[in-house]
PDB file of C-alpha atoms in Angstrom:
ATOM      1  CA  GLY V   1     149.068-225.319-146.134  1.00 50.00           C
ATOM      2  CA  GLN V   2     150.002-228.949-145.778  1.00 58.00           C
ATOM      3  CA  GLN V   3     147.656-231.114-143.759  1.00 71.00           C
ATOM      4  CA  LEU V   4     148.048-234.593-142.399  1.00 88.00           C
ATOM      5  CA  ASN V   5     145.064-236.712-141.489  1.00 93.00           C
ATOM      6  CA  GLN V   6     145.977-239.410-139.015  1.00 95.00           C
ATOM      7  CA  SER V   7     143.546-242.163-138.133  1.00 96.00           C
ATOM      8  CA  PRO V   8     142.193-243.506-136.007  1.00 96.00           C
ATOM      9  CA  GLN V   9     142.339-240.811-133.318  1.00 94.00           C
ATOM     10  CA  SER V  10     142.211-243.456-130.620  1.00 95.00           C
ATOM     11  CA  MET V  11     142.286-247.215-130.292  1.00 96.00           C
ATOM     12  CA  PHE V  12     141.291-249.506-127.453  1.00 96.00           C
ATOM     13  CA  ILE V  13     142.592-253.026-127.910  1.00 95.00           C
ATOM     14  CA  GLN V  14     143.389-256.189-126.007  1.00 96.00           C
ATOM     15  CA  GLU V  15     146.939-257.161-125.249  1.00 95.00           C
ATOM     16  CA  GLY V  16     148.280-259.400-127.991  1.00 96.00           C
ATOM     17  CA  GLU V  17     146.223-257.841-130.773  1.00 96.00           C
ATOM     18  CA  ASP V  18     147.754-256.290-133.858  1.00 97.00           C
ATOM     19  CA  VAL V  19     147.376-252.551-134.457  1.00 96.00           C
ATOM     20  CA  SER V  20     147.171-250.552-137.670  1.00 97.00           C
ATOM     21  CA  MET V  21     147.142-246.782-138.116  1.00 98.00           C
ATOM     22  CA  ASN V  22     147.717-244.521-141.061  1.00 97.00           C
ATOM     23  CA  CYS V  23     148.332-241.005-142.242  1.00 97.00           C
ATOM     24  CA  THR V  24     147.269-239.341-145.448  1.00 96.00           C
ATOM     25  CA  SER V  25     148.450-236.079-146.893  1.00 93.00           C
ATOM     26  CA  SER V  26     147.154-233.548-149.355  1.00 90.00           C
ATOM     27  CA  SER V  27     150.716-233.186-150.650  1.00 89.00           C
ATOM     28  CA  ILE V  28     153.395-235.528-151.932  1.00 91.00           C
ATOM     29  CA  PHE V  29     156.034-236.170-149.291  1.00 92.00           C
ATOM     30  CA  ASN V  30     159.612-237.345-149.715  1.00 92.00           C
ATOM     31  CA  THR V  31     159.991-238.400-146.080  1.00 93.00           C
ATOM     32  CA  TRP V  32     157.667-240.054-143.586  1.00 95.00           C
ATOM     33  CA  LEU V  33     158.546-240.447-139.916  1.00 95.00           C
ATOM     34  CA  TRP V  34     156.736-242.241-137.113  1.00 97.00           C
ATOM     35  CA  TYR V  35     157.126-241.175-133.472  1.00 96.00           C
ATOM     36  CA  LYS V  36     155.792-242.480-130.151  1.00 97.00           C
ATOM     37  CA  GLN V  37     155.142-240.196-127.214  1.00 95.00           C
ATOM     38  CA  ASP V  38     154.645-241.351-123.641  1.00 93.00           C
ATOM     39  CA  PRO V  39     152.737-239.051-121.263  1.00 86.00           C
ATOM     40  CA  GLY V  40     154.812-236.028-120.278  1.00 85.00           C
ATOM     41  CA  GLU V  41     157.758-237.129-122.405  1.00 90.00           C
ATOM     42  CA  GLY V  42     159.199-236.083-125.728  1.00 94.00           C
ATOM     43  CA  PRO V  43     158.373-237.976-128.933  1.00 95.00           C
ATOM     44  CA  VAL V  44     160.747-240.811-129.741  1.00 96.00           C
ATOM     45  CA  LEU V  45     161.591-241.601-133.355  1.00 95.00           C
ATOM     46  CA  LEU V  46     160.491-245.127-134.258  1.00 96.00           C
ATOM     47  CA  ILE V  47     160.897-245.447-138.014  1.00 96.00           C
ATOM     48  CA  ALA V  48     162.030-243.212-140.894  1.00 94.00           C
ATOM     49  CA  LEU V  49     160.975-243.823-144.511  1.00 95.00           C
ATOM     50  CA  TYR V  50     162.541-242.185-147.551  1.00 93.00           C
ATOM     51  CA  LYS V  51     161.334-244.037-150.663  1.00 94.00           C
ATOM     52  CA  ALA V  52     157.899-244.690-152.089  1.00 94.00           C
ATOM     53  CA  GLY V  53     156.945-248.303-151.425  1.00 95.00           C
ATOM     54  CA  GLU V  54     159.601-248.692-148.736  1.00 95.00           C
ATOM     55  CA  LEU V  55     158.710-251.125-145.974  1.00 97.00           C
ATOM     56  CA  THR V  56     160.776-250.867-142.786  1.00 96.00           C
ATOM     57  CA  SER V  57     160.588-252.788-139.533  1.00 96.00           C
ATOM     58  CA  ASN V  58     161.742-251.995-136.021  1.00 95.00           C
ATOM     59  CA  GLY V  59     161.045-255.020-133.846  1.00 96.00           C
ATOM     60  CA  ARG V  60     157.290-255.558-133.763  1.00 97.00           C
ATOM     61  CA  LEU V  61     156.697-252.303-135.624  1.00 98.00           C
ATOM     62  CA  THR V  62     156.450-252.107-139.396  1.00 98.00           C
ATOM     63  CA  ALA V  63     155.881-248.948-141.407  1.00 98.00           C
ATOM     64  CA  GLN V  64     155.342-248.378-145.098  1.00 98.00           C
ATOM     65  CA  PHE V  65     155.790-245.377-147.370  1.00 97.00           C
ATOM     66  CA  GLY V  66     152.748-245.413-149.664  1.00 96.00           C
ATOM     67  CA  ILE V  67     153.218-245.757-153.405  1.00 95.00           C
ATOM     68  CA  THR V  68     151.346-242.512-154.055  1.00 94.00           C
ATOM     69  CA  ARG V  69     153.755-240.733-151.635  1.00 93.00           C
ATOM     70  CA  LYS V  70     150.694-239.239-149.970  1.00 94.00           C
ATOM     71  CA  ASP V  71     150.256-241.818-147.250  1.00 96.00           C
ATOM     72  CA  SER V  72     152.025-243.994-144.738  1.00 98.00           C
ATOM     73  CA  PHE V  73     151.035-246.867-142.488  1.00 97.00           C
ATOM     74  CA  LEU V  74     152.265-248.152-139.141  1.00 98.00           C
ATOM     75  CA  ASN V  75     151.510-251.636-137.873  1.00 98.00           C
ATOM     76  CA  ILE V  76     152.270-253.032-134.437  1.00 98.00           C
ATOM     77  CA  SER V  77     152.104-256.777-134.038  1.00 97.00           C
ATOM     78  CA  ALA V  78     151.253-258.662-130.841  1.00 97.00           C
ATOM     79  CA  SER V  79     150.766-255.525-128.737  1.00 96.00           C
ATOM     80  CA  ILE V  80     152.124-255.390-125.190  1.00 95.00           C
ATOM     81  CA  PRO V  81     151.357-252.958-122.348  1.00 94.00           C
ATOM     82  CA  SER V  82     154.419-250.790-123.029  1.00 94.00           C
ATOM     83  CA  ASP V  83     153.037-249.991-126.498  1.00 96.00           C
ATOM     84  CA  VAL V  84     150.547-247.649-124.811  1.00 96.00           C
ATOM     85  CA  GLY V  85     151.056-244.033-125.830  1.00 96.00           C
ATOM     86  CA  ILE V  86     150.412-241.594-128.617  1.00 95.00           C
ATOM     87  CA  TYR V  87     151.775-242.332-132.078  1.00 97.00           C
ATOM     88  CA  PHE V  88     152.484-239.459-134.431  1.00 96.00           C
ATOM     89  CA  CYS V  89     153.226-239.518-138.112  1.00 96.00           C
ATOM     90  CA  ALA V  90     155.234-236.692-139.637  1.00 94.00           C
ATOM     91  CA  GLY V  91     155.887-235.894-143.253  1.00 92.00           C
ATOM     92  CA  GLN V  92     158.261-233.677-145.115  1.00 88.00           C
ATOM     93  CA  GLU V  93     157.800-232.192-148.576  1.00 82.00           C
ATOM     94  CA  GLY V  94     161.129-231.373-150.192  1.00 75.00           C
ATOM     95  CA  ALA V  95     163.145-229.249-147.790  1.00 72.00           C
ATOM     96  CA  GLN V  96     160.057-227.942-146.042  1.00 74.00           C
ATOM     97  CA  LYS V  97     159.328-228.231-142.358  1.00 80.00           C
ATOM     98  CA  LEU V  98     157.993-231.438-140.861  1.00 86.00           C
ATOM     99  CA  VAL V  99     154.221-231.590-140.616  1.00 89.00           C
ATOM    100  CA  PHE V 100     152.822-233.720-137.807  1.00 91.00           C
ATOM    101  CA  GLY V 101     149.574-235.633-137.653  1.00 93.00           C
ATOM    102  CA  GLN V 102     147.249-235.167-134.689  1.00 92.00           C
ATOM    103  CA  GLY V 103     148.257-238.508-133.209  1.00 93.00           C
ATOM    104  CA  THR V 104     146.693-241.889-132.501  1.00 95.00           C
ATOM    105  CA  ARG V 105     146.196-242.639-128.804  1.00 95.00           C
ATOM    106  CA  LEU V 106     146.668-246.342-128.128  1.00 97.00           C
ATOM    107  CA  THR V 107     145.175-247.925-125.020  1.00 96.00           C
ATOM    108  CA  ILE V 108     145.710-251.598-124.229  1.00 93.00           C
ATOM    109  CA  ASN V 109     143.540-253.688-121.939  1.00 86.00           C
ATOM    110  CA  PRO V 110     145.550-256.427-120.264  1.00 78.00           C
TER     111      PRO V 110
ATOM    112  CA  ASP D   1     167.738-240.881-124.006  1.00 84.00           C
ATOM    113  CA  SER D   2     167.732-238.854-127.237  1.00 87.00           C
ATOM    114  CA  GLY D   3     170.791-236.815-126.297  1.00 93.00           C
ATOM    115  CA  VAL D   4     168.799-233.575-126.403  1.00 97.00           C
ATOM    116  CA  THR D   5     168.532-231.813-123.051  1.00 97.00           C
ATOM    117  CA  GLN D   6     166.049-229.183-121.974  1.00 98.00           C
ATOM    118  CA  THR D   7     165.799-227.080-118.859  1.00 97.00           C
ATOM    119  CA  PRO D   8     163.840-226.475-116.795  1.00 97.00           C
ATOM    120  CA  LYS D   9     161.556-229.505-116.697  1.00 96.00           C
ATOM    121  CA  HIS D  10     158.698-227.525-115.204  1.00 97.00           C
ATOM    122  CA  LEU D  11     158.000-223.809-115.041  1.00 97.00           C
ATOM    123  CA  ILE D  12     155.141-222.073-113.270  1.00 97.00           C
ATOM    124  CA  THR D  13     154.691-218.358-113.733  1.00 97.00           C
ATOM    125  CA  ALA D  14     152.088-215.628-113.856  1.00 97.00           C
ATOM    126  CA  THR D  15     150.424-213.835-116.730  1.00 97.00           C
ATOM    127  CA  GLY D  16     152.445-210.966-118.112  1.00 97.00           C
ATOM    128  CA  GLN D  17     155.758-212.484-117.118  1.00 98.00           C
ATOM    129  CA  ARG D  18     158.702-213.507-119.312  1.00 98.00           C
ATOM    130  CA  VAL D  19     160.476-216.864-119.265  1.00 98.00           C
ATOM    131  CA  THR D  20     163.430-218.456-121.037  1.00 98.00           C
ATOM    132  CA  LEU D  21     163.585-222.117-122.009  1.00 98.00           C
ATOM    133  CA  ARG D  22     166.923-223.699-122.781  1.00 98.00           C
ATOM    134  CA  CYS D  23     167.900-226.526-125.099  1.00 98.00           C
ATOM    135  CA  SER D  24     171.152-228.309-125.836  1.00 98.00           C
ATOM    136  CA  PRO D  25     171.127-230.359-129.045  1.00 97.00           C
ATOM    137  CA  ARG D  26     172.672-233.782-129.588  1.00 96.00           C
ATOM    138  CA  SER D  27     176.402-233.718-130.023  1.00 94.00           C
ATOM    139  CA  GLY D  28     177.184-232.832-133.631  1.00 91.00           C
ATOM    140  CA  ASP D  29     173.687-231.649-134.567  1.00 94.00           C
ATOM    141  CA  LEU D  30     173.593-228.182-136.097  1.00 93.00           C
ATOM    142  CA  SER D  31     169.834-227.701-136.332  1.00 94.00           C
ATOM    143  CA  VAL D  32     167.547-226.926-133.427  1.00 95.00           C
ATOM    144  CA  TYR D  33     163.758-226.797-133.652  1.00 95.00           C
ATOM    145  CA  TRP D  34     161.173-225.572-131.178  1.00 96.00           C
ATOM    146  CA  TYR D  35     157.653-226.982-130.941  1.00 95.00           C
ATOM    147  CA  GLN D  36     154.625-226.211-128.811  1.00 95.00           C
ATOM    148  CA  GLN D  37     152.208-228.926-127.727  1.00 93.00           C
ATOM    149  CA  SER D  38     149.018-227.876-125.981  1.00 89.00           C
ATOM    150  CA  LEU D  39     146.931-230.329-123.985  1.00 79.00           C
ATOM    151  CA  ASP D  40     145.976-233.322-126.129  1.00 68.00           C
ATOM    152  CA  GLN D  41     147.107-231.526-129.247  1.00 74.00           C
ATOM    153  CA  GLY D  42     149.638-232.273-131.908  1.00 82.00           C
ATOM    154  CA  LEU D  43     153.012-230.648-132.268  1.00 89.00           C
ATOM    155  CA  GLN D  44     153.050-227.125-133.627  1.00 91.00           C
ATOM    156  CA  PHE D  45     156.327-226.058-135.207  1.00 91.00           C
ATOM    157  CA  LEU D  46     157.554-222.704-133.940  1.00 94.00           C
ATOM    158  CA  ILE D  47     161.017-222.037-135.341  1.00 95.00           C
ATOM    159  CA  GLN D  48     164.244-223.627-136.601  1.00 93.00           C
ATOM    160  CA  TYR D  49     167.842-222.526-136.246  1.00 94.00           C
ATOM    161  CA  TYR D  50     170.754-223.937-138.187  1.00 93.00           C
ATOM    162  CA  ASN D  51     174.290-223.231-137.019  1.00 93.00           C
ATOM    163  CA  GLY D  52     173.277-219.984-135.371  1.00 95.00           C
ATOM    164  CA  GLU D  53     171.033-218.663-138.139  1.00 95.00           C
ATOM    165  CA  GLU D  54     167.259-218.669-138.277  1.00 94.00           C
ATOM    166  CA  ARG D  55     166.273-221.148-140.987  1.00 91.00           C
ATOM    167  CA  ALA D  56     162.493-221.446-140.873  1.00 90.00           C
ATOM    168  CA  LYS D  57     159.549-220.016-139.010  1.00 92.00           C
ATOM    169  CA  GLY D  58     156.266-221.632-138.190  1.00 90.00           C
ATOM    170  CA  ASN D  59     153.343-220.443-136.096  1.00 84.00           C
ATOM    171  CA  ILE D  60     155.454-218.449-133.671  1.00 93.00           C
ATOM    172  CA  LEU D  61     153.841-215.503-131.951  1.00 94.00           C
ATOM    173  CA  GLU D  62     155.518-212.105-131.994  1.00 96.00           C
ATOM    174  CA  ARG D  63     155.763-212.349-128.198  1.00 97.00           C
ATOM    175  CA  PHE D  64     158.050-215.335-128.638  1.00 97.00           C
ATOM    176  CA  SER D  65     161.626-215.262-129.865  1.00 97.00           C
ATOM    177  CA  ALA D  66     164.520-217.650-130.051  1.00 97.00           C
ATOM    178  CA  GLN D  67     168.219-217.711-130.717  1.00 97.00           C
ATOM    179  CA  GLN D  68     171.004-220.232-131.161  1.00 97.00           C
ATOM    180  CA  PHE D  69     174.383-219.510-129.646  1.00 97.00           C
ATOM    181  CA  PRO D  70     177.889-220.295-130.972  1.00 96.00           C
ATOM    182  CA  ASP D  71     178.024-223.435-128.825  1.00 95.00           C
ATOM    183  CA  LEU D  72     174.771-224.461-130.616  1.00 96.00           C
ATOM    184  CA  HIS D  73     172.534-224.416-127.579  1.00 97.00           C
ATOM    185  CA  SER D  74     169.289-222.556-128.090  1.00 98.00           C
ATOM    186  CA  GLU D  75     166.941-220.487-125.982  1.00 98.00           C
ATOM    187  CA  LEU D  76     163.262-219.798-126.496  1.00 98.00           C
ATOM    188  CA  ASN D  77     162.032-216.584-124.908  1.00 98.00           C
ATOM    189  CA  LEU D  78     158.342-216.201-124.145  1.00 98.00           C
ATOM    190  CA  SER D  79     157.150-212.780-123.018  1.00 97.00           C
ATOM    191  CA  SER D  80     153.893-211.118-121.927  1.00 97.00           C
ATOM    192  CA  LEU D  81     152.670-214.582-121.082  1.00 97.00           C
ATOM    193  CA  GLU D  82     148.995-215.428-121.343  1.00 97.00           C
ATOM    194  CA  LEU D  83     147.004-218.321-119.898  1.00 96.00           C
ATOM    195  CA  GLY D  84     146.837-219.876-123.359  1.00 94.00           C
ATOM    196  CA  ASP D  85     150.606-220.162-123.509  1.00 96.00           C
ATOM    197  CA  SER D  86     150.455-222.990-120.995  1.00 96.00           C
ATOM    198  CA  ALA D  87     151.782-226.001-122.884  1.00 96.00           C
ATOM    199  CA  LEU D  88     154.640-228.412-123.317  1.00 96.00           C
ATOM    200  CA  TYR D  89     157.524-226.890-125.241  1.00 97.00           C
ATOM    201  CA  PHE D  90     159.828-229.287-127.007  1.00 97.00           C
ATOM    202  CA  CYS D  91     163.198-228.794-128.548  1.00 97.00           C
ATOM    203  CA  ALA D  92     164.454-231.161-131.228  1.00 96.00           C
ATOM    204  CA  SER D  93     167.716-231.399-133.090  1.00 95.00           C
ATOM    205  CA  SER D  94     168.957-232.902-136.307  1.00 92.00           C
ATOM    206  CA  ALA D  95     172.175-233.070-138.236  1.00 87.00           C
ATOM    207  CA  GLY D  96     170.976-230.729-140.959  1.00 70.00           C
ATOM    208  CA  GLY D  97     167.653-230.652-142.716  1.00 67.00           C
ATOM    209  CA  PHE D  98     164.232-231.216-141.266  1.00 62.00           C
ATOM    210  CA  ASN D  99     164.149-234.995-141.287  1.00 74.00           C
ATOM    211  CA  GLU D 100     165.021-237.367-138.422  1.00 87.00           C
ATOM    212  CA  GLN D 101     164.562-234.941-135.595  1.00 92.00           C
ATOM    213  CA  PHE D 102     165.352-236.105-132.076  1.00 94.00           C
ATOM    214  CA  PHE D 103     163.280-234.594-129.305  1.00 96.00           C
ATOM    215  CA  GLY D 104     164.191-233.492-125.820  1.00 97.00           C
ATOM    216  CA  PRO D 105     162.080-234.302-122.745  1.00 96.00           C
ATOM    217  CA  GLY D 106     160.260-230.976-122.924  1.00 97.00           C
ATOM    218  CA  THR D 107     159.514-228.082-120.598  1.00 97.00           C
ATOM    219  CA  ARG D 108     156.031-227.922-119.123  1.00 96.00           C
ATOM    220  CA  LEU D 109     155.007-224.285-118.816  1.00 97.00           C
ATOM    221  CA  THR D 110     152.061-223.362-116.628  1.00 97.00           C
ATOM    222  CA  VAL D 111     150.841-219.777-116.705  1.00 97.00           C
ATOM    223  CA  LEU D 112     148.559-218.865-113.784  1.00 96.00           C
TER     224      LEU D 112
END
């Protein structure tokens, strides 16, 4: 079945640093989504991408739909304490179900 | 606030018991999805309903079942509970297909 590899699994950074994470797939996707989950809460949709090469921003967050359609990237600029949480990528192939990555846990040292 | 509501927030029960989790989708959304998230794990898709009909199935155990009612709210029934069923259960909704799902706050199930 479809598999998503999300990396890194965890990140420990200083406040103010930029963050980069990515997801790669064994399949070609037509949709990539990025979610953030705070402890004990439901995932919150951050960015949705629908076209290869698409670059979309949401405040300090920027995500890109890879040209090969098998990967996606999320960057966070000038991190702040409220960026702490788990970030999930999710991809969809055609009309198939969403497949989620295992998440990147972001920890920020003030 | 995503607009998706789930009840109860927490549920503690014993092995062998049966529980029902409830979800109300965002206003106007026809699709409801159920996911299971075990400790420090990713989201495992269980099942999707669209306008009252089952649309897709994921890794849902035979002990689990779901339905979507005419008012579009959904219930997930978990029976013969085992310790390993302890997890967060999330409901999500979308307007139609699988993309852009909006998640509820989840139900934390603890099986003792």
